[in-house]
mmCIF file with all atom_site columns, C-alpha atoms in Angstrom:
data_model
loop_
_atom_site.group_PDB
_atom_site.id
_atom_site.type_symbol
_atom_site.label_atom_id
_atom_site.label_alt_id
_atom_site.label_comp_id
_atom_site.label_asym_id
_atom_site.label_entity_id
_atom_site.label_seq_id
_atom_site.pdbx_PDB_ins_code
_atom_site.Cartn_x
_atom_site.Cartn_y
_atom_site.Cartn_z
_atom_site.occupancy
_atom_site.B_iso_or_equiv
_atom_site.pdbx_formal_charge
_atom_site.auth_seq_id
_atom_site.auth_comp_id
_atom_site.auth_asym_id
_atom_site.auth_atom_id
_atom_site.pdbx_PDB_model_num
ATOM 1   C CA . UNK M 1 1   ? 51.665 -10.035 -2.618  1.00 0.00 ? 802  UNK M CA 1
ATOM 2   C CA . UNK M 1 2   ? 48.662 -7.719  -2.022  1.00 0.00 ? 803  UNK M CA 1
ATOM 3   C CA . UNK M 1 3   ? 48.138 -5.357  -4.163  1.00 0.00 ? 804  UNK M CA 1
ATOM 4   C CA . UNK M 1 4   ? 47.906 -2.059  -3.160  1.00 0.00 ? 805  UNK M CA 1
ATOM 5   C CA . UNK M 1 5   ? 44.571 -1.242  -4.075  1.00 0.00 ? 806  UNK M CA 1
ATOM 6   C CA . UNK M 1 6   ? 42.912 -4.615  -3.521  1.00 0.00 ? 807  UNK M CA 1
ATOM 7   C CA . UNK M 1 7   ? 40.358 -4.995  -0.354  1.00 0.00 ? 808  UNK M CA 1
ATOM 8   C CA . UNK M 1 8   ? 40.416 -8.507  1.312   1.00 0.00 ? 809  UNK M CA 1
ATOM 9   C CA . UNK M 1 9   ? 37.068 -10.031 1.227   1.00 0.00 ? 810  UNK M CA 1
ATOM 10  C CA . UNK M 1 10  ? 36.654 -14.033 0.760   1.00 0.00 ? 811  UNK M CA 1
ATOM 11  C CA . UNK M 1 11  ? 33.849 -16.081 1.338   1.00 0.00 ? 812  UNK M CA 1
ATOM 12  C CA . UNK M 1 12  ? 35.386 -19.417 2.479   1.00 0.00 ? 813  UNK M CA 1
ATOM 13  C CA . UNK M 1 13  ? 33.332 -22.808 2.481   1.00 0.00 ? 814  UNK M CA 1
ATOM 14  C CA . UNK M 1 14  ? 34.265 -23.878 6.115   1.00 0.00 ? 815  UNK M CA 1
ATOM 15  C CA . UNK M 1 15  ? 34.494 -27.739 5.459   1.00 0.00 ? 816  UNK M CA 1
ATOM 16  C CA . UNK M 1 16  ? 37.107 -26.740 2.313   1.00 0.00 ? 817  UNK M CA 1
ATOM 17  C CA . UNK M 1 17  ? 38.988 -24.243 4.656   1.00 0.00 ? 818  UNK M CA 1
ATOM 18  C CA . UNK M 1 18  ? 39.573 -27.359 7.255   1.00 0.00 ? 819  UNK M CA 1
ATOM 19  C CA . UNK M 1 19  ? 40.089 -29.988 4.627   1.00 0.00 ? 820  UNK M CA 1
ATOM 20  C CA . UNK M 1 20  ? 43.085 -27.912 3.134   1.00 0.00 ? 821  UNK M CA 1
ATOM 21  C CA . UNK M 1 21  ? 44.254 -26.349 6.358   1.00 0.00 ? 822  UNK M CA 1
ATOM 22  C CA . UNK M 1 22  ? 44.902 -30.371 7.928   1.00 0.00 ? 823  UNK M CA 1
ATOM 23  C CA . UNK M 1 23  ? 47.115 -30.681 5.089   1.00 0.00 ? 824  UNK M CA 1
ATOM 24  C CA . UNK M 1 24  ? 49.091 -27.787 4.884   1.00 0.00 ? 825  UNK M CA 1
ATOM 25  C CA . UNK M 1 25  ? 49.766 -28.208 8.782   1.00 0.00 ? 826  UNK M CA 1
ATOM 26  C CA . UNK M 1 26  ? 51.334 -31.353 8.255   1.00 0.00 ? 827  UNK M CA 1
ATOM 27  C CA . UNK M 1 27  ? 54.275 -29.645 6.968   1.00 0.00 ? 828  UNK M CA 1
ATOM 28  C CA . UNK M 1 28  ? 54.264 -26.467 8.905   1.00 0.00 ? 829  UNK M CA 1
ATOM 29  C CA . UNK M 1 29  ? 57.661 -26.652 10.962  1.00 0.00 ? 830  UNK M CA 1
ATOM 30  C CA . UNK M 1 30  ? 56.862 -26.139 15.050  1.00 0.00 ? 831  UNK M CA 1
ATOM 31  C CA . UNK M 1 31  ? 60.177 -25.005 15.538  1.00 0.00 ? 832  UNK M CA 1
ATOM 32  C CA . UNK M 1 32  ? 62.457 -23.087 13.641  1.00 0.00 ? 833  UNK M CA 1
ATOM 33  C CA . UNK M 1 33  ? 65.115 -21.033 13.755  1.00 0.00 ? 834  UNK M CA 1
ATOM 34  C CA . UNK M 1 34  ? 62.993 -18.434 11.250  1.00 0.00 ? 835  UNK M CA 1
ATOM 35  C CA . UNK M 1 35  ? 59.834 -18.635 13.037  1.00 0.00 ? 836  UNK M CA 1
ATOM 36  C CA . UNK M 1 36  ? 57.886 -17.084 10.009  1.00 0.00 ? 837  UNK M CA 1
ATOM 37  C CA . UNK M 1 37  ? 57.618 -20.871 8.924   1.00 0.00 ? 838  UNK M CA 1
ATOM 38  C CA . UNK M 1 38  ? 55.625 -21.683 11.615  1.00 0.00 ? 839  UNK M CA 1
ATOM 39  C CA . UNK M 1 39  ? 52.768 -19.893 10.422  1.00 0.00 ? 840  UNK M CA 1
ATOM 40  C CA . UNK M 1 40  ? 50.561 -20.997 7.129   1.00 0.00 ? 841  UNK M CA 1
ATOM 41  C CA . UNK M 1 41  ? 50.699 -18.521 3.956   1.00 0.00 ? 842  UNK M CA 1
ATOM 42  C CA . UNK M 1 42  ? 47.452 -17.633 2.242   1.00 0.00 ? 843  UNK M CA 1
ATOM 43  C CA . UNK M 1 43  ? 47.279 -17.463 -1.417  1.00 0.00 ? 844  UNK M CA 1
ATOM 44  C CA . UNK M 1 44  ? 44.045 -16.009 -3.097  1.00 0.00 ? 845  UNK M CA 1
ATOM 45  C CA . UNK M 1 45  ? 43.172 -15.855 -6.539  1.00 0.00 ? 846  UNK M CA 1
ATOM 46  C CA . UNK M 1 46  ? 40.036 -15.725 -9.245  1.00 0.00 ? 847  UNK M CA 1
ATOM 47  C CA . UNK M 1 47  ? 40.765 -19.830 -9.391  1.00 0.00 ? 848  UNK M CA 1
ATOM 48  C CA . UNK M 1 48  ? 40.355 -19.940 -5.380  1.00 0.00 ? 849  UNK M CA 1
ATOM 49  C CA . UNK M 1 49  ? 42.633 -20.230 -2.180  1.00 0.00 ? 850  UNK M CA 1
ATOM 50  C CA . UNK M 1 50  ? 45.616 -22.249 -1.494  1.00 0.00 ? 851  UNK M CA 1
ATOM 51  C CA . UNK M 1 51  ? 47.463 -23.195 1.959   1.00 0.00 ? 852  UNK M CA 1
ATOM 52  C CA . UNK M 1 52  ? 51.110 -23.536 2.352   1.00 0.00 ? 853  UNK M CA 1
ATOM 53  C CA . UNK M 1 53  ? 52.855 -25.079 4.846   1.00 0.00 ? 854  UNK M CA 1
ATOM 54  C CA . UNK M 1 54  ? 56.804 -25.872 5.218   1.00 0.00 ? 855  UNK M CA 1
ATOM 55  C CA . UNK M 1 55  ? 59.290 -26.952 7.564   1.00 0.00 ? 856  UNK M CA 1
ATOM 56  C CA . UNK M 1 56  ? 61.823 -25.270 4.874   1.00 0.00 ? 857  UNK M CA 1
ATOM 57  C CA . UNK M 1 57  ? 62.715 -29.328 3.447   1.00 0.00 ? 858  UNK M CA 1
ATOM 58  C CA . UNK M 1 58  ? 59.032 -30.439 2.046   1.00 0.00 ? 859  UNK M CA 1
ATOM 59  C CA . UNK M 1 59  ? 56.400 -28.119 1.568   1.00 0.00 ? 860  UNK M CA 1
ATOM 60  C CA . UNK M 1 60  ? 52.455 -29.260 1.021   1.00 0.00 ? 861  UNK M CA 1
ATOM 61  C CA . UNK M 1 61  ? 50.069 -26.685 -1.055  1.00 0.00 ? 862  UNK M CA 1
ATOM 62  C CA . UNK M 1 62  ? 46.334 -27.018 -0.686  1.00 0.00 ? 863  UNK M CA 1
ATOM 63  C CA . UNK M 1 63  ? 44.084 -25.648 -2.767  1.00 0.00 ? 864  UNK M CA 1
ATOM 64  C CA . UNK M 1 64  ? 40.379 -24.985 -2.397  1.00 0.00 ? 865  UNK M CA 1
ATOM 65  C CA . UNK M 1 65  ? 37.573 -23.496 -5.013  1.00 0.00 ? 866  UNK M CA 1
ATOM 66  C CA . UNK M 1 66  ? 35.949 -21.203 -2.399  1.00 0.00 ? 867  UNK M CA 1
ATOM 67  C CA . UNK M 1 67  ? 37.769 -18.438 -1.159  1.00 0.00 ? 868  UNK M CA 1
ATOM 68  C CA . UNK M 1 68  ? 37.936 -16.448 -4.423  1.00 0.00 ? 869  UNK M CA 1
ATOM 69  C CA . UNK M 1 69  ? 40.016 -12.853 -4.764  1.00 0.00 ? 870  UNK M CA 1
ATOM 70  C CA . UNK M 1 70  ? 39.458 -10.595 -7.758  1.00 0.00 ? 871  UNK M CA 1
ATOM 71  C CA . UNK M 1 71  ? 43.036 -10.375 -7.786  1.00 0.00 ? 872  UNK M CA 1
ATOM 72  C CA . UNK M 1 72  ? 46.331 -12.252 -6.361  1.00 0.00 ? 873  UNK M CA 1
ATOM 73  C CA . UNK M 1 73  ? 46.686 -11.733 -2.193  1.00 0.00 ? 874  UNK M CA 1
ATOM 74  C CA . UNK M 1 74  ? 49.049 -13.468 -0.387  1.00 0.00 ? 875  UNK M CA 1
ATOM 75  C CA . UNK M 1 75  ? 49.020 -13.436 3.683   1.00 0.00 ? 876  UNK M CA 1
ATOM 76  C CA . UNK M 1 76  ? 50.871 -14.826 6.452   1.00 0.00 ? 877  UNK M CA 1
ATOM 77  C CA . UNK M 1 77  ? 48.144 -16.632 9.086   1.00 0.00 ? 878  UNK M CA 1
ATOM 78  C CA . UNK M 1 78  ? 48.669 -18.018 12.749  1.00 0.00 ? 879  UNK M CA 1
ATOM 79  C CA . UNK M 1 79  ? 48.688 -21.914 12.513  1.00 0.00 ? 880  UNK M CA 1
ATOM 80  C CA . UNK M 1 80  ? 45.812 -21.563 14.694  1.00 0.00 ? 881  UNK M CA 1
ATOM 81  C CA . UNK M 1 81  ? 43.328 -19.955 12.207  1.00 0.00 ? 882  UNK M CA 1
ATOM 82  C CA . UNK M 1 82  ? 44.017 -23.769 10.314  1.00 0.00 ? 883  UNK M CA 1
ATOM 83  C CA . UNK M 1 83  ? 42.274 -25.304 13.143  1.00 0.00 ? 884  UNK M CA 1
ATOM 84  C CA . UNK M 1 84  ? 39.151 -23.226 13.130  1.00 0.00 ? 885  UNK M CA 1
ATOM 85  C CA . UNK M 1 85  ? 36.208 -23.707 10.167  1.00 0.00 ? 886  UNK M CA 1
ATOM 86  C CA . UNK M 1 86  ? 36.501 -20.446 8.783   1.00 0.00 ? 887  UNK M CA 1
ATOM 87  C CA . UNK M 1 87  ? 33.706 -18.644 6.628   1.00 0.00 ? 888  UNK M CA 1
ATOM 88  C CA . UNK M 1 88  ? 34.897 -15.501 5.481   1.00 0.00 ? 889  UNK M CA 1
ATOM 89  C CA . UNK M 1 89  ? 38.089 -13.318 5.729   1.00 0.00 ? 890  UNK M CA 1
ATOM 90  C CA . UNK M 1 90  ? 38.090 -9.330  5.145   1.00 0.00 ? 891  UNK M CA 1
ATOM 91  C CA . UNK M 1 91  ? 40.245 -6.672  6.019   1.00 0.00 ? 892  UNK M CA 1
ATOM 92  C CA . UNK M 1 92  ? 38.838 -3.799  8.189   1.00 0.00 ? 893  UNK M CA 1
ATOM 93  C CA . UNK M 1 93  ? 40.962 -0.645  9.332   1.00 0.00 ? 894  UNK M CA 1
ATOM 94  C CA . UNK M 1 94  ? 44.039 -2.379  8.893   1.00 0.00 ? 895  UNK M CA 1
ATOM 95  C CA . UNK M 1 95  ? 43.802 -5.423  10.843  1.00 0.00 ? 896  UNK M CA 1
ATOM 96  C CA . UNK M 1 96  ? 42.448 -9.136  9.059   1.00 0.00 ? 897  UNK M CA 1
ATOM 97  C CA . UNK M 1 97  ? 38.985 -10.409 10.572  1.00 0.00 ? 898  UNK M CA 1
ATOM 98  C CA . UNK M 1 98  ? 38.303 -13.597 10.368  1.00 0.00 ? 899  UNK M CA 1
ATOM 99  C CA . UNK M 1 99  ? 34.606 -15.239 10.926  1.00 0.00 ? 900  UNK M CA 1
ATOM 100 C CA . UNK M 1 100 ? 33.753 -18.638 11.307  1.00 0.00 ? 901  UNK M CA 1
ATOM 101 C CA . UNK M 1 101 ? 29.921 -20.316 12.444  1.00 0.00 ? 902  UNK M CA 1
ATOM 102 C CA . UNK M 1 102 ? 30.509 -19.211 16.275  1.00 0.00 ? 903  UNK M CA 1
ATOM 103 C CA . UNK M 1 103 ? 33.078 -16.196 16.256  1.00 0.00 ? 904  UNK M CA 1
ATOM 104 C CA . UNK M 1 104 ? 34.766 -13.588 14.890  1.00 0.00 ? 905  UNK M CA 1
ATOM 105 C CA . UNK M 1 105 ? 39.050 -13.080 15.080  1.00 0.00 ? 906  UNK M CA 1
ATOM 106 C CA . UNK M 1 106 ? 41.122 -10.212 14.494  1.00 0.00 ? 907  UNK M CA 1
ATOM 107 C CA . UNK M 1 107 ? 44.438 -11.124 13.205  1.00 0.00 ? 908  UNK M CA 1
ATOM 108 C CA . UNK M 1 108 ? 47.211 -9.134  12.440  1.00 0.00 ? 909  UNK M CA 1
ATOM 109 C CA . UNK M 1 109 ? 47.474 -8.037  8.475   1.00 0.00 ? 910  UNK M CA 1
ATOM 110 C CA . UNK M 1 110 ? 51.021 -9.635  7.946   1.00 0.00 ? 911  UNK M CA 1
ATOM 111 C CA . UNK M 1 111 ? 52.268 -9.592  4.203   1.00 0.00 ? 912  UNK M CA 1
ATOM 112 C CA . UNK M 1 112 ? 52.916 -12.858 2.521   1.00 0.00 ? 913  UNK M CA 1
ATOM 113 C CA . UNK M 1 113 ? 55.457 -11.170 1.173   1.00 0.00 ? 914  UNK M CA 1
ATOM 114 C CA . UNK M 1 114 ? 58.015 -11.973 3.704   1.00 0.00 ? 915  UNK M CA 1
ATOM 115 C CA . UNK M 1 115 ? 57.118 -15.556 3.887   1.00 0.00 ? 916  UNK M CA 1
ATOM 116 C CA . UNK M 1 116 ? 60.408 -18.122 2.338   1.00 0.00 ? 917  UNK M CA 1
ATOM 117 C CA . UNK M 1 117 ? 60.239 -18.028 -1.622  1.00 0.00 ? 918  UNK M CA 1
ATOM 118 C CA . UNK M 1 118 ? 59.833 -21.874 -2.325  1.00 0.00 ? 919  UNK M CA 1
ATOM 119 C CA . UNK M 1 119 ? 61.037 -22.784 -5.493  1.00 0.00 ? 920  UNK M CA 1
ATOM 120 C CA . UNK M 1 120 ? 59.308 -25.889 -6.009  1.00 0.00 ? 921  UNK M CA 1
ATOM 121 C CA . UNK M 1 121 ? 59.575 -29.169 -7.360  1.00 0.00 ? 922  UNK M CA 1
ATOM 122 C CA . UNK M 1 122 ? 56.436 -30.665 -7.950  1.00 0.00 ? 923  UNK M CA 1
ATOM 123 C CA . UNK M 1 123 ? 56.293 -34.610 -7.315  1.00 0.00 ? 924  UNK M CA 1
ATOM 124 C CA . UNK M 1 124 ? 52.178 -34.237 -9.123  1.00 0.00 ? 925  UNK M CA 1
ATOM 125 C CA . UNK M 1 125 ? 49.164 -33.030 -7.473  1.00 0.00 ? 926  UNK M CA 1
ATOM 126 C CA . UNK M 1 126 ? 46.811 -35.358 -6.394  1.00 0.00 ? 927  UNK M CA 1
ATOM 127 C CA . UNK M 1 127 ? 43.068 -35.017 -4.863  1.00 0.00 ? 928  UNK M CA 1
ATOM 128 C CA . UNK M 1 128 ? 43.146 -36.478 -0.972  1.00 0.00 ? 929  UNK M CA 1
ATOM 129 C CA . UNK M 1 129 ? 39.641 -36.295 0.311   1.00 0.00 ? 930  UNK M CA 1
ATOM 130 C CA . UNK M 1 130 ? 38.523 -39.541 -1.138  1.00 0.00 ? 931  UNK M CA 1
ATOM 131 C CA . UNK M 1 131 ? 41.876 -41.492 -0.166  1.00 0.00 ? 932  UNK M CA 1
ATOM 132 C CA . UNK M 1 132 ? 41.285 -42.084 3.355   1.00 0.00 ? 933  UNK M CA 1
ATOM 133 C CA . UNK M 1 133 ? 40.340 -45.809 3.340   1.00 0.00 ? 934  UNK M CA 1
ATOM 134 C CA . UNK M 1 134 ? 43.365 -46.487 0.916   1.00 0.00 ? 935  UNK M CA 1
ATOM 135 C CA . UNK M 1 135 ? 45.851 -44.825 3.169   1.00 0.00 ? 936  UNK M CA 1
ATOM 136 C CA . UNK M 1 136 ? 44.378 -46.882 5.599   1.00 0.00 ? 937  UNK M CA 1
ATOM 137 C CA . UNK M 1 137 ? 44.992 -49.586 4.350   1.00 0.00 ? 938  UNK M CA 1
ATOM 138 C CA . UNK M 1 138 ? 48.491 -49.400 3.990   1.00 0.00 ? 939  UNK M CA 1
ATOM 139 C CA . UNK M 1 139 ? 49.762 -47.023 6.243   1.00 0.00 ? 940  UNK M CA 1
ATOM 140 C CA . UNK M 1 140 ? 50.515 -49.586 8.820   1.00 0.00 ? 941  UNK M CA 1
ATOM 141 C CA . UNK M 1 141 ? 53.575 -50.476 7.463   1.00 0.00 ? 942  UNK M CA 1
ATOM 142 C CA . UNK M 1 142 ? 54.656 -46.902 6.741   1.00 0.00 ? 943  UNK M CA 1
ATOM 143 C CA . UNK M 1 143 ? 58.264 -45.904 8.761   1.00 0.00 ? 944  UNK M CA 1
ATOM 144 C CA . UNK M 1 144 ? 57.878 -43.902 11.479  1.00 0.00 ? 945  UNK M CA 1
ATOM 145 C CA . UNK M 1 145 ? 61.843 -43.133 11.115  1.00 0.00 ? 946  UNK M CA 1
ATOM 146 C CA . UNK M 1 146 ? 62.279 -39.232 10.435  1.00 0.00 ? 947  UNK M CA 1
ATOM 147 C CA . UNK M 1 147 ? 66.193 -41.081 9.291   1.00 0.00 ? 948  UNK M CA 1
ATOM 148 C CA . UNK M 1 148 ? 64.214 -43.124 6.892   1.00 0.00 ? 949  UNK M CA 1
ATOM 149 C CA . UNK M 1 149 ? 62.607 -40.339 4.768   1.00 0.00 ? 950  UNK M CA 1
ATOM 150 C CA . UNK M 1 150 ? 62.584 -41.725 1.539   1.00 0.00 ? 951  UNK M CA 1
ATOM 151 C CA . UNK M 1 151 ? 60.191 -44.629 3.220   1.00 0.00 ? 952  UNK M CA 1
ATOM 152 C CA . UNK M 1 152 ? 58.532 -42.354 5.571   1.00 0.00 ? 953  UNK M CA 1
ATOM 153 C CA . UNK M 1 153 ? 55.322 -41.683 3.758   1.00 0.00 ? 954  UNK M CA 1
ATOM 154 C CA . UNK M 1 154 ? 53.006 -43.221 1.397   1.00 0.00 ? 955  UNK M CA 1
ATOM 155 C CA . UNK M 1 155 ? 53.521 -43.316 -2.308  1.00 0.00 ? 956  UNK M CA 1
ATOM 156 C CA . UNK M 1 156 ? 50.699 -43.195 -4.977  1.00 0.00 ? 957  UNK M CA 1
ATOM 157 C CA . UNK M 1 157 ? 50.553 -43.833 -8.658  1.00 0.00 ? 958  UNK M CA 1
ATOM 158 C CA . UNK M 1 158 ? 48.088 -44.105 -10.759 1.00 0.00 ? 959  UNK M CA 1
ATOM 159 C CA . UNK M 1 159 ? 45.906 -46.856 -8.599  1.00 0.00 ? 960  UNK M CA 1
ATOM 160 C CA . UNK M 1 160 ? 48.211 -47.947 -6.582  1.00 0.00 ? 961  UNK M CA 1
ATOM 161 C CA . UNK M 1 161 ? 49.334 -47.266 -2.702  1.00 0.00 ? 962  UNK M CA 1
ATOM 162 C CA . UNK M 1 162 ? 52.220 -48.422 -1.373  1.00 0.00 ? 963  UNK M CA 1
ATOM 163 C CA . UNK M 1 163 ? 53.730 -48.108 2.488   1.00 0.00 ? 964  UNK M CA 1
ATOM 164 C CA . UNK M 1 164 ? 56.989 -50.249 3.754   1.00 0.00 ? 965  UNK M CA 1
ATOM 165 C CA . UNK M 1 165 ? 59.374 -49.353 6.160   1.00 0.00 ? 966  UNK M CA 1
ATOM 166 C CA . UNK M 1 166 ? 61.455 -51.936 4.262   1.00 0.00 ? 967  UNK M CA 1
ATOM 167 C CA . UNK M 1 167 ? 60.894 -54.930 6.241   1.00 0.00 ? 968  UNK M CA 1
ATOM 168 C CA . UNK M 1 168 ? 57.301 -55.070 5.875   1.00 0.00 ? 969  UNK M CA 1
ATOM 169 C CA . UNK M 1 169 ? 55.558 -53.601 2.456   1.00 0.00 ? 970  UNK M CA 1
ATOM 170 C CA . UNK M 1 170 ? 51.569 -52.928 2.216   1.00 0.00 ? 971  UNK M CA 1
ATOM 171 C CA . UNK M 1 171 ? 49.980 -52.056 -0.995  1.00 0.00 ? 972  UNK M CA 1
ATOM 172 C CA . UNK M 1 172 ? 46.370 -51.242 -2.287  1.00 0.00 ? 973  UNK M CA 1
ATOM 173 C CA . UNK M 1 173 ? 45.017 -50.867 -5.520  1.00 0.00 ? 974  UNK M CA 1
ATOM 174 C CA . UNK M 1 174 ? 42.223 -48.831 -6.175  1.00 0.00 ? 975  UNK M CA 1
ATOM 175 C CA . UNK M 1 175 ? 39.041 -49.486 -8.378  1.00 0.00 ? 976  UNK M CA 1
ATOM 176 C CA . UNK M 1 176 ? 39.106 -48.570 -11.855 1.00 0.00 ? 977  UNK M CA 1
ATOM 177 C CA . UNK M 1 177 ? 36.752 -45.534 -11.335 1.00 0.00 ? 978  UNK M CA 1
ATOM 178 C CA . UNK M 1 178 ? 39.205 -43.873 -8.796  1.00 0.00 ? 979  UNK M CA 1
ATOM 179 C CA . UNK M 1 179 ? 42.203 -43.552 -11.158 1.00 0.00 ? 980  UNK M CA 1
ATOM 180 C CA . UNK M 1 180 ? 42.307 -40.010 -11.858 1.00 0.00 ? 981  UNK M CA 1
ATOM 181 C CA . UNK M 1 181 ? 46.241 -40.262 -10.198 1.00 0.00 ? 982  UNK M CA 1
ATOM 182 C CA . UNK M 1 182 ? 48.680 -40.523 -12.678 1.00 0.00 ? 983  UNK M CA 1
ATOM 183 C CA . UNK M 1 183 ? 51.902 -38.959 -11.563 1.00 0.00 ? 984  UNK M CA 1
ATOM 184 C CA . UNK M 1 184 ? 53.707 -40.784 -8.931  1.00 0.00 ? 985  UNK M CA 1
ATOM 185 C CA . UNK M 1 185 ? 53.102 -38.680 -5.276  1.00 0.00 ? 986  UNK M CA 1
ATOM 186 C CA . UNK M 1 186 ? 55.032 -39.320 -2.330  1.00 0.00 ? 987  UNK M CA 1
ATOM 187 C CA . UNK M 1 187 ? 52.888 -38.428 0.683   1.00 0.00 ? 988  UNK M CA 1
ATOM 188 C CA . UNK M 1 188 ? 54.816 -37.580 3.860   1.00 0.00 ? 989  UNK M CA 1
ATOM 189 C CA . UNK M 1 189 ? 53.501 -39.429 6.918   1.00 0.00 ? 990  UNK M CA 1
ATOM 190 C CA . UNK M 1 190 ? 52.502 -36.501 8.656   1.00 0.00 ? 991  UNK M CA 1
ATOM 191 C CA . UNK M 1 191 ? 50.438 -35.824 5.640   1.00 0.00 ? 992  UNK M CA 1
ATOM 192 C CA . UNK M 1 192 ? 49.066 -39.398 5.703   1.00 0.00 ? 993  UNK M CA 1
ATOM 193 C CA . UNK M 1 193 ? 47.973 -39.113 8.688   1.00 0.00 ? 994  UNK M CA 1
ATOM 194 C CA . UNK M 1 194 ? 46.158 -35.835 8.262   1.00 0.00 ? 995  UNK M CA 1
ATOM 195 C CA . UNK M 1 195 ? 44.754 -37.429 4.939   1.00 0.00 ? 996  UNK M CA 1
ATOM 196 C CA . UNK M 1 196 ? 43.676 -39.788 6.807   1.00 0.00 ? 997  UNK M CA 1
ATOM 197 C CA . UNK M 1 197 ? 40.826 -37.844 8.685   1.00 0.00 ? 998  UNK M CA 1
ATOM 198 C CA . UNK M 1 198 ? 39.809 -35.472 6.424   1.00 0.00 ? 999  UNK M CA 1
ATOM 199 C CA . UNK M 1 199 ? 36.210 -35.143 5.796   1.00 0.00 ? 1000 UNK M CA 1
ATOM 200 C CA . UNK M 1 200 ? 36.412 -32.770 3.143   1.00 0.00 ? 1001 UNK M CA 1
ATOM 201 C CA . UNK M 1 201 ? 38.302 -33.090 -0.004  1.00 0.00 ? 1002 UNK M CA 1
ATOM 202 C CA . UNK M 1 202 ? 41.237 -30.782 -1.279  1.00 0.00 ? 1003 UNK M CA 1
ATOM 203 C CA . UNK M 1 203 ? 43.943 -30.957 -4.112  1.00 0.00 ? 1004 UNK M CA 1
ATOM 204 C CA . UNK M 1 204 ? 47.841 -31.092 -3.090  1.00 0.00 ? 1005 UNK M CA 1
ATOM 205 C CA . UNK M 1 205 ? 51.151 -30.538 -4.006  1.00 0.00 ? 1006 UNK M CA 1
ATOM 206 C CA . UNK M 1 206 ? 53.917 -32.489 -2.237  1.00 0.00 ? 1007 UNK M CA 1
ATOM 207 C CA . UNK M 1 207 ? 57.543 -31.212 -3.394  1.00 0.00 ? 1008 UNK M CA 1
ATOM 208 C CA . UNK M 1 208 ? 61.127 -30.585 -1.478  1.00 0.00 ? 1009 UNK M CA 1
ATOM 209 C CA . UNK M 1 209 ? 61.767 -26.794 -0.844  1.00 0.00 ? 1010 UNK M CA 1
ATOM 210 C CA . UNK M 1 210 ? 64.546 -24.975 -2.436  1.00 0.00 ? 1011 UNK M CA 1
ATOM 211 C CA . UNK M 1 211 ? 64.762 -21.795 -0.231  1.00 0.00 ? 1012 UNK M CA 1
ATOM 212 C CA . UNK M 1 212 ? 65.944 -18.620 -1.556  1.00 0.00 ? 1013 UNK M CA 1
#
């Protein structure tokens, strides 16, 4: 939550913002019966920013290094703003501007605050930007069956990525050098195939959402 004395004003490194903002949208429900979950939530701190998205069953944080707040802010955002390569965000009169290379937004000031408290469960985080060729290569065989969810992603561990949608199964190991992954991660397909493109690269949680 904001704090009551603390003045918005982040400087955001645009390629970071997009990078992080493709993942959390992979999650982000596009219709809901609480239609607060169709928005992203903004988390600022000294460490950096993170993006949430949920559809209220799995939830995907991204965090950047840019985007820095001298103190904890948290802020509701329009899906939209995930789509544009922001550069800064500040708070003026009330109402959130927010600039990127060719324009400047005003957005409501909407407090994070009333966005779902996620208690979550943590599968491991894991660093996406450089994974693009792996998921590649697997992702193929990934099930496209929403009924099939505990096949309907990619999972990584340590080196390895694996896809099946049981019949078939597609795996990749990765060089020695790239084995910074320990924890097993289950990647949603949605978030594979945002991972997938990103040019940038971002650290993310995946974990199931305990609402309360």
């Amino acid at each position: 939550m904001r704090g009551a004395s603390e003045v918005i004003d982040l400087q955001i490194d645009p390629q970071e913002w997009l990078a992080a903002a493709k993942a959390a949208l992979s999650a982000v429900a596009k219709r809901s019966p609480n239609p607060i979950v169709e928005n992203l939530c903004l988390k600022a701190s000294p460490q950096g920013f993170a993006l949430v998205g949920t559809d209220l069953e799995t939830t995907v944080v991204a965090q950047g290094h840019s985007g820095k707040a001298s103190k904890p802010i948290q802020l509701i955002l329009p899906a939209i703003v995930g789509k544009i390569p922001l550069t800064a965000l500040r708070e003026d009169s009330g109402s959130l501007i927010a600039e990127s290379p060719d324009a400047v937004y005003t957005l409501p000031m909407l407090d994070g605050a009333d966005f779902p408290k996620l208690t979550p469960a943590p599968t491991g985080w894991v660093k996406i930007g450089n994974l693009a060729t792996r998921l590649s290569m697997v992702a193929s065989a990934m099930s496209e069956n929403i009924k099939e969810r505990e096949v309907c992603g990619v999972l990584l561990h340590g080196g390895v990525t694996v896809a099946t949608d049981i019949w078939r199964v597609h795996v990749a190991w990765a060089p020695d050098d790239d084995r910074d992954q320990e924890e097993a991660v289950f990647l949603p397909s949605g978030l594979v195939k945002a991972a997938m493109q990103l040019e940038g690269e971002v650290q993310i949680a995946v974990f199931k959402s305990v609402v309360h």
